Amino acid sequence: MDIIIIGGFLGGGKTTTLNHLIKAAQQQQMQPAVIMNDFGQASVDSQLIDHSIPMDEIVEGCICCAMKADVSKQLHQIYLDYQPDVVFVECSGIAHTQSVIDACLTPVLAQVSVIRSVIGVVDATLYQRIENYPGDMQKLYYDQLSYCSHLFINKVDRCEAEAIAPILSDLTLLNKEAEISVGSFGHFDTKTVFSNDRLVEGHTPQAQACDLGYAHQGIGHRYFALNHTIALEDLVKWFESLPQSTYRAKGFVQLAEHPQLQLIQYAQGQLEIEPIALQSQTDRYLVVIGSQLDQIKIPEF
């Protein structure tokens, strides 16, 4: 059973990339399964995955520390229940990649599983503004990418062409061993992801510990139930009122102006709203991730 870890910072496009990887695996006649970690109280991203794919969720915590033991248990259970060819582990946006690798190297599965690849999804637009983030978040951002076998620069369609070369140069210096790809909407050449011969190994005991002092300090999440229709103008104003320390928000809402359920994605101060048809019923809610979240007003739409 191969394990492929998908990491990267909040809002980079990990779930979109995961969907591309699932399709690529199926085209190669591989049976995939998914373990998805969402730092917030409810998982939005799991609603965006084909429900025919075996999937386990880990919510309200980060798999690199508080939920680390859960990864091993769920990998073991997925193997017993489904014997998939490949398990994709999508990390939360604040997970420390190095610790997730160690969490996936469970002794119980040592004889039947390997970490085939670790993919770091890089938002090309965020990379150009990462210096505007607090120092601890910058350190986490670069640390996430340092232990990947593959780096995928996503959302290049949103950047000027001349902005990509400096990102490629920086990432080459940051992680000389990684294979680097560029693309948009989660699409890139996945051939070496599934055939990577340089299997990912664990690290020293000193490196295994997730240093919460810089990785997660002060970062929290809030959940807002929205069980009624909302005017688009009111929703936009609420997002405009969020503090700069809001790193990510996502969820589902029902707009007064549109009959179809809307998927909400917010990162880097940019709000995206698009209609979505889900495979099953879901509550309407928003999950907000960041620091100093006590400043956020409860929506009164």
Rosetta silent file (secondary structure, phi, psi, omega in degrees, C-alpha in Angstrom):
SEQUENCE: MDIIIIGGFLGGGKTTTLNHLIKAAQQQQMQPAVIMNDFGQASVDSQLIDHSIPMDEIVEGCICCAMKADVSKQLHQIYLDYQPDVVFVECSGIAHTQSVIDACLTPVLAQVSVIRSVIGVVDATLYQRIENYPGDMQKLYYDQLSYCSHLFINKVDRCEAEAIAPILSDLTLLNKEAEISVGSFGHFDTKTVFSNDRLVEGHTPQAQACDLGYAHQGIGHRYFALNHTIALEDLVKWFESLPQSTYRAKGFVQLAEHPQLQLIQYAQGQLEIEPIALQSQTDRYLVVIGSQLDQIKIPEF
SCORE:     score description
SCORE:     0.000 S_00000001
   1 L     0.000  117.927  177.202    0.000    0.000    0.000 S_00000001
   2 E   -83.162  146.066  175.127    1.517    3.287   -1.120 S_00000001
   3 E  -118.481  128.639  175.966    1.013    6.448    0.928 S_00000001
   4 E  -122.202  119.619 -177.801    1.090    9.849   -0.748 S_00000001
   5 E   -95.544  134.721  178.367    1.042   12.886    1.535 S_00000001
   6 E  -118.596  113.630 -177.992   -0.362   16.186    0.278 S_00000001
   7 E  -125.928 -175.461 -178.023    0.703   19.224    2.287 S_00000001
   8 L   133.119  166.881 -171.595    1.077   22.951    1.949 S_00000001
   9 L   -74.097  166.249 -178.926   -0.210   26.144    3.468 S_00000001
  10 L   -54.365  130.261  173.413   -3.830   27.174    3.984 S_00000001
  11 L    79.270   13.019 -176.248   -5.753   27.886    0.797 S_00000001
  12 L   -79.823  -16.496 -178.508   -3.111   26.605   -1.623 S_00000001
  13 L   106.761   30.447 -177.175   -5.387   24.205   -3.484 S_00000001
  14 H   -65.216  -42.190 -177.288   -4.619   20.892   -1.794 S_00000001
  15 H   -69.094  -38.436  175.697   -8.105   19.424   -2.224 S_00000001
  16 H   -61.778  -41.994  177.383   -8.266   20.363   -5.906 S_00000001
  17 H   -64.738  -40.465  177.847   -4.865   18.724   -6.342 S_00000001
  18 H   -58.647  -44.740  179.179   -6.093   15.669   -4.430 S_00000001
  19 H   -60.778  -38.368  176.347   -9.012   15.247   -6.818 S_00000001
  20 H   -64.176  -41.292 -179.703   -6.587   15.352   -9.749 S_00000001
  21 H   -67.386  -38.078  178.056   -4.404   12.705   -8.080 S_00000001
  22 H   -60.855  -46.176  179.239   -7.396   10.456   -7.403 S_00000001
  23 H   -62.923  -40.155  179.176   -8.352   10.541  -11.087 S_00000001
  24 H   -63.411  -40.343  178.349   -4.755    9.850  -12.103 S_00000001
  25 H   -64.618  -43.889 -179.920   -4.630    6.826   -9.786 S_00000001
  26 H   -64.661  -35.024  177.324   -7.895    5.474  -11.149 S_00000001
  27 H   -65.386  -24.238  176.704   -6.650    5.872  -14.720 S_00000001
  28 L   -94.307   16.314  178.646   -3.753    3.612  -13.730 S_00000001
  29 L    61.447   31.364  176.711   -6.227    1.023  -12.413 S_00000001
  30 L   -98.061  142.635  176.347   -5.236    1.786   -8.819 S_00000001
  31 L   -92.498  111.833 -178.180   -7.753    1.637   -5.971 S_00000001
  32 E   -93.815  161.025  169.500   -7.388    4.859   -3.935 S_00000001
  33 E  -142.108  164.558 -173.832   -8.434    5.788   -0.407 S_00000001
  34 E  -136.228  138.060  164.435   -8.223    9.103    1.441 S_00000001
  35 E  -117.857  123.762 -174.268   -7.461   10.374    4.927 S_00000001
  36 E  -120.723  127.960  179.387   -8.365   14.038    5.221 S_00000001
  37 E  -110.387  126.210  175.563   -7.375   16.342    8.060 S_00000001
  38 E  -125.093  127.459 -175.760   -9.175   19.629    8.632 S_00000001
  39 L   -66.629  -25.628 -176.031   -8.089   21.872   11.490 S_00000001
  40 L   -81.339 -179.522 -175.732  -11.596   23.276   11.951 S_00000001
  41 L   -69.931  -29.827 -179.675  -14.653   21.860   13.663 S_00000001
  42 L  -131.726  147.404 -179.098  -16.187   20.572   10.412 S_00000001
  43 L   -92.532  115.532  174.144  -14.594   19.311    7.227 S_00000001
  44 L   -81.293  -43.728 -172.343  -15.561   21.269    4.145 S_00000001
  45 H   -62.844  -31.499 -178.979  -13.069   19.589    1.855 S_00000001
  46 H   -63.914  -24.430  178.155  -14.395   16.077    2.430 S_00000001
  47 H   -72.439  -14.508 -174.697  -17.645   17.166    0.768 S_00000001
  48 H   -99.125    5.869 -179.959  -15.671   17.897   -2.406 S_00000001
  49 L  -105.552  145.011  176.488  -14.326   14.344   -2.821 S_00000001
  50 L   -54.518  119.861 -174.951  -16.057   11.526   -4.705 S_00000001
  51 L   -72.255   -6.129  174.864  -18.015    9.698   -1.995 S_00000001
  52 L   -79.617  -11.581  178.781  -17.354    6.342   -3.650 S_00000001
  53 L   -84.212  127.450  175.211  -13.734    6.666   -2.501 S_00000001
  54 L   -56.294  130.081 -175.123  -13.065    5.153    0.953 S_00000001
  55 E  -147.286  140.627  170.781  -12.330    8.085    3.222 S_00000001
  56 E  -120.886  148.426 -179.645  -11.669    8.871    6.871 S_00000001
  57 E  -117.093  146.307  171.799  -11.670   12.346    8.382 S_00000001
  58 E  -127.254  112.679 -175.448   -9.667   13.869   11.212 S_00000001
  59 E  -121.909  167.849  178.676  -11.152   17.181   12.375 S_00000001
  60 L    57.519   45.034  177.287  -10.661   19.732   15.157 S_00000001
  61 L   167.357  173.664 -176.618   -6.926   19.250   15.371 S_00000001
  62 L  -113.887  133.208 -174.647   -3.744   18.793   13.395 S_00000001
  63 L   -71.385   -7.834  179.355   -2.422   15.389   12.410 S_00000001
  64 L   -87.132   -5.654 -179.147    1.161   16.451   12.982 S_00000001
  65 L  -145.135  -85.235 -173.729    0.673   16.721   16.736 S_00000001
  66 L   -60.556  -33.746 -176.625   -2.591   16.334   18.679 S_00000001
  67 L  -105.179   17.463 -173.504   -4.078   13.910   16.158 S_00000001
  68 H   -59.863  -41.941 -179.431   -0.834   12.151   15.261 S_00000001
  69 H   -66.039  -29.945 -179.243   -1.864    8.789   16.711 S_00000001
  70 H   -63.974  -32.233 -179.925   -5.140    8.912   14.774 S_00000001
  71 H   -62.163  -47.530 -179.806   -3.283    8.794   11.463 S_00000001
  72 H   -60.201  -44.352 -179.449   -1.646    5.489   12.316 S_00000001
  73 H   -63.355  -43.709 -176.585   -4.935    4.008   13.496 S_00000001
  74 H   -72.353  -36.226  174.401   -6.842    5.131   10.439 S_00000001
  75 H   -60.621  -43.435  179.428   -4.173    3.959    8.014 S_00000001
  76 H   -62.888  -43.884 -178.273   -4.289    0.560    9.682 S_00000001
  77 H   -67.769  -39.496  177.565   -8.094    0.428    9.549 S_00000001
  78 H   -62.518  -40.162  178.292   -8.224    1.491    5.911 S_00000001
  79 H   -63.418  -43.692 -178.930   -5.741   -1.248    5.044 S_00000001
  80 H   -66.755  -38.215 -174.134   -7.793   -3.866    6.897 S_00000001
  81 H   -82.341  -35.105 -169.252  -11.105   -2.737    5.412 S_00000001
  82 H  -126.668  -19.746 -174.529  -10.204   -1.940    1.817 S_00000001
  83 L    46.257   54.695 -179.180   -6.599   -2.964    0.957 S_00000001
  84 L   -69.963  159.159  175.079   -6.203    0.082   -1.331 S_00000001
  85 L   -76.434  -33.593 -177.562   -3.283    0.436   -3.688 S_00000001
  86 E  -145.898  138.141  174.385   -2.683    4.023   -2.577 S_00000001
  87 E  -115.174  123.939  175.154   -3.824    6.183    0.339 S_00000001
  88 E   -93.753  126.053  178.062   -3.756    9.939   -0.063 S_00000001
  89 E  -109.316  106.593  178.164   -3.243   11.804    3.206 S_00000001
  90 E   -92.717  119.103 -177.319   -4.294   15.446    2.884 S_00000001
  91 L   -81.155  160.133  169.879   -2.827   17.495    5.732 S_00000001
  92 L   -69.800  161.540 -176.568   -4.343   20.547    7.323 S_00000001
  93 L   -70.223   -7.715  177.552   -2.874   23.812    6.112 S_00000001
  94 L  -114.981   14.069 -178.832   -0.896   24.304    9.317 S_00000001
  95 L   -73.951  144.934  176.057    0.515   20.780    9.563 S_00000001
  96 L   -88.597  110.070 -171.979    4.236   20.277    9.958 S_00000001
  97 H   -53.178  -41.899 -176.915    5.166   17.982    7.038 S_00000001
  98 H   -59.603  -41.545 -179.301    8.045   16.318    8.838 S_00000001
  99 H   -73.975  -31.242  176.362    5.838   15.153   11.688 S_00000001
 100 H   -65.656  -39.771  176.295    3.119   13.924    9.337 S_00000001
 101 H   -56.578  -48.216 -179.235    5.705   11.742    7.603 S_00000001
 102 H   -64.693  -35.569  179.502    6.648   10.200   10.926 S_00000001
 103 H   -65.742  -31.504 -178.827    2.989    9.699   11.848 S_00000001
 104 H   -80.715  -14.029  179.894    2.428    7.722    8.644 S_00000001
 105 L   -89.374   59.115 -178.804    5.377    5.435    9.321 S_00000001
 106 L   -73.017  132.613 -179.535    3.406    3.271   11.716 S_00000001
 107 H   -58.799  -29.804 -178.532    5.219    0.062   12.777 S_00000001
 108 H   -60.669  -33.850 -177.002    1.986   -1.912   12.370 S_00000001
 109 H  -106.262   11.723 -174.247    2.048   -1.299    8.619 S_00000001
 110 L   -57.663  -31.398 -177.195    5.805   -1.275    8.119 S_00000001
 111 L   -85.257  -13.497 -173.539    5.728   -4.516    6.116 S_00000001
 112 L  -125.496    0.156 -178.552    2.867   -3.540    3.826 S_00000001
 113 L  -137.988  151.635  173.881    3.088    0.219    3.265 S_00000001
 114 E  -139.769  150.373  171.605    5.577    2.815    2.047 S_00000001
 115 E   -85.119  107.277 -174.820    5.449    6.578    1.725 S_00000001
 116 E   -77.418  -43.408 -177.543    5.789    6.895   -2.029 S_00000001
 117 E  -151.913  155.119  172.183    5.726   10.702   -2.332 S_00000001
 118 E  -127.291  116.069 -174.647    5.189   13.874   -0.333 S_00000001
 119 E  -104.597  125.796  173.588    3.673   16.705   -2.368 S_00000001
 120 E  -102.732  116.676 -179.472    3.895   20.319   -1.261 S_00000001
 121 E   -89.806  122.123 -175.985    1.261   22.489   -2.949 S_00000001
 122 E  -110.818  119.658  174.782    2.515   26.059   -3.383 S_00000001
 123 E   -78.315  112.182 -176.116    0.073   28.878   -4.084 S_00000001
 124 H   -60.455  -33.946 -178.846    1.986   31.053   -6.563 S_00000001
 125 H   -73.517  -37.286  178.364    0.035   34.157   -5.567 S_00000001
 126 H   -69.626  -37.898 -176.625    0.625   33.644   -1.845 S_00000001
 127 H   -54.911  -35.623 -178.024    4.337   32.973   -2.335 S_00000001
 128 L   -73.766  -13.214 -177.295    4.811   36.533   -3.545 S_00000001
 129 L  -120.883    9.563 -174.011    3.211   37.888   -0.358 S_00000001
 130 H   -61.878  -26.385 -179.782    4.420   35.464    2.287 S_00000001
 131 H   -67.333  -14.362  177.310    6.686   38.131    3.810 S_00000001
 132 H   -79.853   -9.643 -179.428    3.547   39.963    4.926 S_00000001
 133 L   -86.442  157.804  176.448    2.753   37.091    7.305 S_00000001
 134 L   -57.961  155.280 -176.021    4.099   36.866   10.883 S_00000001
 135 H   -57.488  -38.157 -178.989    7.536   35.322   11.246 S_00000001
 136 H   -67.372  -34.124  178.438    6.252   32.108   12.824 S_00000001
 137 H   -73.365  -34.833  175.166    3.871   31.527    9.926 S_00000001
 138 H   -62.233  -42.534 -179.733    6.638   32.180    7.413 S_00000001
 139 H   -63.624  -44.259  177.214    8.807   29.604    9.142 S_00000001
 140 H   -59.946  -43.680 -178.482    5.995   27.049    9.096 S_00000001
 141 H   -56.919  -50.697 -177.546    5.363   27.793    5.407 S_00000001
 142 H   -72.157  -34.920  177.565    8.956   27.118    4.372 S_00000001
 143 H   -63.590  -37.375  179.059    9.337   24.141    6.712 S_00000001
 144 H   -57.026  -36.393 -174.600    6.287   22.513    5.114 S_00000001
 145 H   -87.218  -16.464 -172.865    8.040   22.569    1.735 S_00000001
 146 H   -71.631  -21.922 -173.887   11.491   21.513    2.919 S_00000001
 147 L  -111.686   19.472 -178.193   10.616   17.827    3.391 S_00000001
 148 L   -93.182  147.385  173.530    8.650   17.212    0.193 S_00000001
 149 L   -85.612  -22.936  179.479    9.673   14.933   -2.653 S_00000001
 150 E  -136.105  136.549  174.088    7.542   16.982   -5.061 S_00000001
 151 E  -118.002  125.996 -178.806    6.684   20.673   -5.091 S_00000001
 152 E  -115.457  113.058  177.471    3.726   21.780   -7.177 S_00000001
 153 E   -83.682  107.584 -174.749    3.393   25.498   -7.900 S_00000001
 154 E   -97.707  164.153  175.177   -0.350   25.941   -8.272 S_00000001
 155 L    63.111   33.333  179.387   -2.462   28.865   -9.525 S_00000001
 156 H   -68.005  -17.610  177.553    0.137   30.109  -11.997 S_00000001
 157 H   -66.527  -17.317 -178.509   -2.750   31.398  -14.109 S_00000001
 158 H   -95.055    3.199 -177.338   -3.197   34.145  -11.516 S_00000001
 159 L  -117.273  156.264  169.516    0.392   35.397  -11.811 S_00000001
 160 L   -68.793  146.105 -176.028    2.364   37.305  -14.367 S_00000001
 161 H   -57.123  -37.733 -176.863    4.598   34.954  -16.354 S_00000001
 162 H   -71.936  -11.143 -179.965    7.775   36.679  -15.156 S_00000001
 163 H   -81.191  -17.303 -174.666    6.826   36.022  -11.515 S_00000001
 164 H   -75.237  -38.814 -177.560    7.168   32.239  -11.851 S_00000001
 165 H   -57.922  -45.223  177.132   10.929   32.077  -12.497 S_00000001
 166 H   -62.032  -35.026  178.132   11.883   33.629   -9.112 S_00000001
 167 H   -65.907  -44.741  177.297    9.576   31.156   -7.339 S_00000001
 168 H   -58.240  -42.945 -179.510   11.204   28.242   -9.156 S_00000001
 169 H   -64.039  -45.367 -179.642   14.636   29.565   -8.214 S_00000001
 170 H   -62.567  -44.164 -177.768   13.718   30.012   -4.547 S_00000001
 171 H   -68.146  -32.488  176.683   12.168   26.546   -4.251 S_00000001
 172 H   -63.542  -38.161  177.634   15.184   24.936   -5.880 S_00000001
 173 H   -73.329  -37.083 -178.380   17.366   26.457   -3.181 S_00000001
 174 H   -67.522  -41.212 -176.449   14.910   25.580   -0.411 S_00000001
 175 L  -141.193   90.447 -174.194   14.584   21.917   -1.419 S_00000001
 176 L   -68.651  -21.614 -175.961   17.267   20.761   -3.854 S_00000001
 177 L   -88.415  -16.750 -172.747   15.979   17.187   -3.927 S_00000001
 178 L   -77.152  146.537  169.670   12.368   17.906   -4.844 S_00000001
 179 E   -85.579  130.479 -173.996   10.896   17.596   -8.312 S_00000001
 180 E  -112.172  130.731  177.472    9.163   20.878   -9.139 S_00000001
 181 E  -126.202  159.321  175.879    6.085   21.241  -11.368 S_00000001
 182 E  -127.180  153.135  179.155    3.883   24.182  -12.292 S_00000001
 183 L   175.928 -170.936  179.850    0.201   24.310  -13.176 S_00000001
 184 L  -140.817  157.976  177.202   -3.270   25.549  -12.318 S_00000001
 185 L    56.546   31.118  176.445   -6.490   24.137  -10.891 S_00000001
 186 L    77.689    6.928 -175.000   -4.548   21.307   -9.230 S_00000001
 187 L   -99.201  125.734  172.283   -3.339   19.805  -12.519 S_00000001
 188 L  -155.495  168.319 -178.549    0.254   18.694  -13.018 S_00000001
 189 L   -70.664  113.775 -173.926    2.162   15.708  -14.413 S_00000001
 190 L   -97.183    6.450 -172.533    1.742   13.009  -11.756 S_00000001
 191 H   -53.315  -50.140 -176.116    3.838   10.285  -13.395 S_00000001
 192 H   -77.296  -15.336  176.849    6.726   10.384  -10.928 S_00000001
 193 H   -61.713  -41.290 -177.112    4.383   10.816   -7.956 S_00000001
 194 H   -88.501  -15.847 -176.552    3.257    7.203   -8.343 S_00000001
 195 H  -117.987   18.607 -178.307    6.611    5.820   -9.489 S_00000001
 196 L   -61.630  117.627 -178.060    8.941    7.671   -7.143 S_00000001
 197 L   -84.055  -19.865  179.509   11.837    5.288   -6.420 S_00000001
 198 L   -89.439   83.779 -175.257   13.330    7.435   -3.649 S_00000001
 199 L   -62.958  146.732 -177.086   10.936    6.386   -0.914 S_00000001
 200 E   -80.490  133.038 -178.641   10.371    8.828    1.917 S_00000001
 201 L  -114.375  169.956  179.181   11.889    7.845    5.233 S_00000001
 202 L   -78.999 -173.627 -175.711   11.478    8.993    8.807 S_00000001
 203 L  -128.495 -179.481 -178.372   13.708   11.310   10.771 S_00000001
 204 L   -69.252  157.792  179.585   15.617   11.384   14.004 S_00000001
 205 H   -55.631  -35.540 -179.619   13.674   11.416   17.292 S_00000001
 206 H   -64.726  -31.220 -176.853   14.666   15.048   17.809 S_00000001
 207 H   -84.504  -15.560 -174.036   13.109   15.977   14.479 S_00000001
 208 H   -72.031  -29.912 -174.969    9.906   14.050   15.026 S_00000001
 209 L   -69.399  135.519  176.256    8.434   16.382   17.600 S_00000001
 210 L   -83.414  116.404 -176.696    6.121   19.063   16.304 S_00000001
 211 L   -78.638   91.929 -177.546    7.378   22.334   17.733 S_00000001
 212 H   -64.362  -17.682 -179.350    4.092   23.913   18.753 S_00000001
 213 H   -59.362  -32.094  178.106    6.007   27.003   19.843 S_00000001
 214 H  -119.867  -19.896 -174.341    6.140   28.225   16.278 S_00000001
 215 H   -79.354  -38.088 -171.389    3.891   25.897   14.296 S_00000001
 216 L  -132.584   -0.862 -173.387    0.555   26.400   15.995 S_00000001
 217 L   -59.225  125.594  175.913    0.858   28.962   18.754 S_00000001
 218 L    81.306   -5.861 -179.704   -2.123   31.259   18.790 S_00000001
 219 E   -88.852  131.391  179.650   -3.810   29.648   15.791 S_00000001
 220 E  -141.608 -171.234  179.138   -7.389   28.583   16.337 S_00000001
 221 E  -144.777  153.354  175.452  -10.654   28.078   14.546 S_00000001
 222 E  -132.801  147.394 -177.141  -14.264   29.187   14.896 S_00000001
 223 E  -118.456  128.536  179.953  -17.432   27.605   13.558 S_00000001
 224 E  -122.360  113.135  175.668  -20.466   29.637   12.530 S_00000001
 225 E   -76.026  135.104 -177.584  -23.736   27.850   11.766 S_00000001
 226 L  -130.831   72.737 -172.897  -25.729   29.643    9.058 S_00000001
 227 L   -89.231   40.451  176.771  -29.064   27.879    8.864 S_00000001
 228 L  -156.898  165.381 -179.966  -30.852   30.577    6.880 S_00000001
 229 L   -73.368  152.177 -174.622  -30.456   32.414    3.601 S_00000001
 230 E  -129.835  138.431  174.431  -27.981   35.309    3.434 S_00000001
 231 L   -74.220  136.182 -177.723  -27.875   38.392    1.233 S_00000001
 232 H   -56.296  -42.224 -178.915  -24.703   38.486   -0.852 S_00000001
 233 H   -61.080  -41.453  179.315  -23.988   42.072    0.145 S_00000001
 234 H   -66.188  -39.312  179.472  -24.178   41.212    3.853 S_00000001
 235 H   -63.334  -45.100 -179.979  -21.888   38.226    3.401 S_00000001
 236 H   -62.706  -42.148  179.327  -19.266   40.300    1.588 S_00000001
 237 H   -62.620  -38.480  178.982  -19.368   43.007    4.269 S_00000001
 238 H   -64.041  -43.298  178.501  -18.831   40.397    6.978 S_00000001
 239 H   -64.962  -35.514  178.126  -15.767   39.037    5.228 S_00000001
 240 H   -66.235  -21.185 -178.839  -14.442   42.566    4.808 S_00000001
 241 L   -86.865   -7.565 -176.962  -14.671   42.985    8.586 S_00000001
 242 L   -66.797  143.988  178.250  -12.436   39.990    9.341 S_00000001
 243 L   -67.060  157.741 -179.511   -9.069   40.785   10.964 S_00000001
 244 L   -62.568  -20.495  179.964   -5.887   40.476    8.893 S_00000001
 245 L   -80.419    7.941  173.486   -4.912   37.517   11.059 S_00000001
 246 E   -83.824  111.057 -175.600   -7.671   35.464    9.384 S_00000001
 247 E   -89.952  -26.589 -173.293   -5.714   33.024    7.234 S_00000001
 248 E  -159.534  143.781  170.548   -8.530   30.875    5.895 S_00000001
 249 E  -148.182  144.235  179.425  -12.301   30.548    5.817 S_00000001
 250 E  -160.095  160.433 -179.889  -14.498   28.081    3.993 S_00000001
 251 E   161.303 -164.735 -177.709  -17.949   26.588    4.126 S_00000001
 252 E  -130.128  134.382  178.447  -21.368   26.409    2.533 S_00000001
 253 E  -137.295  160.110  174.309  -24.071   29.076    2.498 S_00000001
 254 L  -110.516  113.585  179.813  -27.441   29.674    0.893 S_00000001
 255 E   -83.897  144.834  178.759  -27.625   33.083   -0.741 S_00000001
 256 L   -64.921  -29.170 -175.505  -30.921   34.910   -0.982 S_00000001
 257 L   -84.914  -11.372 -174.250  -30.141   35.784   -4.597 S_00000001
 258 L  -135.313  135.445 -178.414  -29.374   32.235   -5.775 S_00000001
 259 L   -74.773  -24.221 -174.576  -31.316   28.968   -5.330 S_00000001
 260 L   -87.787  146.158  176.253  -28.217   26.741   -5.444 S_00000001
 261 L   -58.490  143.434 -177.516  -25.941   26.063   -2.482 S_00000001
 262 E  -114.212  135.267  172.571  -22.742   28.134   -2.582 S_00000001
 263 E   -89.322  127.087 -179.890  -19.197   27.037   -1.757 S_00000001
 264 E  -106.432  128.083  175.569  -17.282   29.749    0.097 S_00000001
 265 E  -130.830  128.057 -179.003  -13.487   29.951   -0.113 S_00000001
 266 E  -137.240  125.784  176.966  -11.520   32.768    1.531 S_00000001
 267 E  -158.705  144.887  178.146   -7.739   33.157    1.711 S_00000001
 268 L    56.036   31.917  179.251   -5.279   36.045    1.533 S_00000001
 269 L    78.130    3.997 -178.487   -8.126   38.519    1.734 S_00000001
 270 E  -105.993  127.838 -178.738   -9.709   37.112   -1.429 S_00000001
 271 E  -104.993  128.270  176.501  -13.292   35.826   -1.331 S_00000001
 272 E  -121.872  131.499  179.763  -14.520   33.249   -3.842 S_00000001
 273 E  -129.107  124.839  179.403  -18.160   32.195   -4.097 S_00000001
 274 E  -145.332  144.057  178.086  -19.350   29.545   -6.518 S_00000001
 275 E   -66.397  147.915 -178.457  -22.443   27.340   -6.824 S_00000001
 276 L  -145.157  141.402  175.087  -21.914   23.699   -5.987 S_00000001
 277 L  -109.375  111.629 -177.114  -23.925   20.501   -6.254 S_00000001
 278 L   -90.665  158.044 -179.391  -22.960   18.117   -3.455 S_00000001
 279 L   -79.004  -14.528  179.652  -23.396   14.353   -3.430 S_00000001
 280 L  -149.195  166.143  179.783  -25.134   14.455   -0.060 S_00000001
 281 L   -68.674  145.593  176.859  -26.916   16.878    2.235 S_00000001
 282 L  -143.338  155.677  174.274  -24.759   19.118    4.384 S_00000001
 283 L   -69.687  164.144  175.139  -25.258   21.813    6.981 S_00000001
 284 L  -104.307  123.450 -172.968  -24.666   25.429    6.078 S_00000001
 285 E  -164.139  166.096  172.067  -21.746   26.877    7.984 S_00000001
 286 E  -127.561  138.037  173.478  -18.443   28.722    7.842 S_00000001
 287 E  -113.649  127.093 -177.968  -15.177   27.621    9.427 S_00000001
 288 E  -116.089  133.770 -179.024  -12.610   30.355   10.074 S_00000001
 289 E  -124.229  134.370  178.953   -8.938   29.659   10.822 S_00000001
 290 E   166.143 -159.135  176.466   -6.397   32.178   12.064 S_00000001
 291 E  -120.148  162.376 -178.343   -5.250   34.017   15.160 S_00000001
 292 L    54.715   40.802 -176.212   -6.994   36.624   17.321 S_00000001
 293 H   -75.172   -9.791  176.939  -10.312   35.170   16.227 S_00000001
 294 H   -66.831  -14.165  178.133  -12.080   36.526   19.290 S_00000001
 295 H   -76.902  -15.565 -175.545  -12.242   39.807   17.350 S_00000001
 296 L   -75.760  129.078  177.438  -14.630   38.269   14.814 S_00000001
 297 L   -77.532  139.684  175.048  -18.228   39.276   15.212 S_00000001
 298 L   -64.536  128.385 -178.461  -20.841   36.535   15.148 S_00000001
 299 L   -56.756  130.843  176.457  -22.658   36.895   11.818 S_00000001
 300 L  -124.070   65.263 -176.272  -26.042   38.590   12.223 S_00000001
 301 L   -78.986    0.000    0.000  -27.371   38.341    8.710 S_00000001
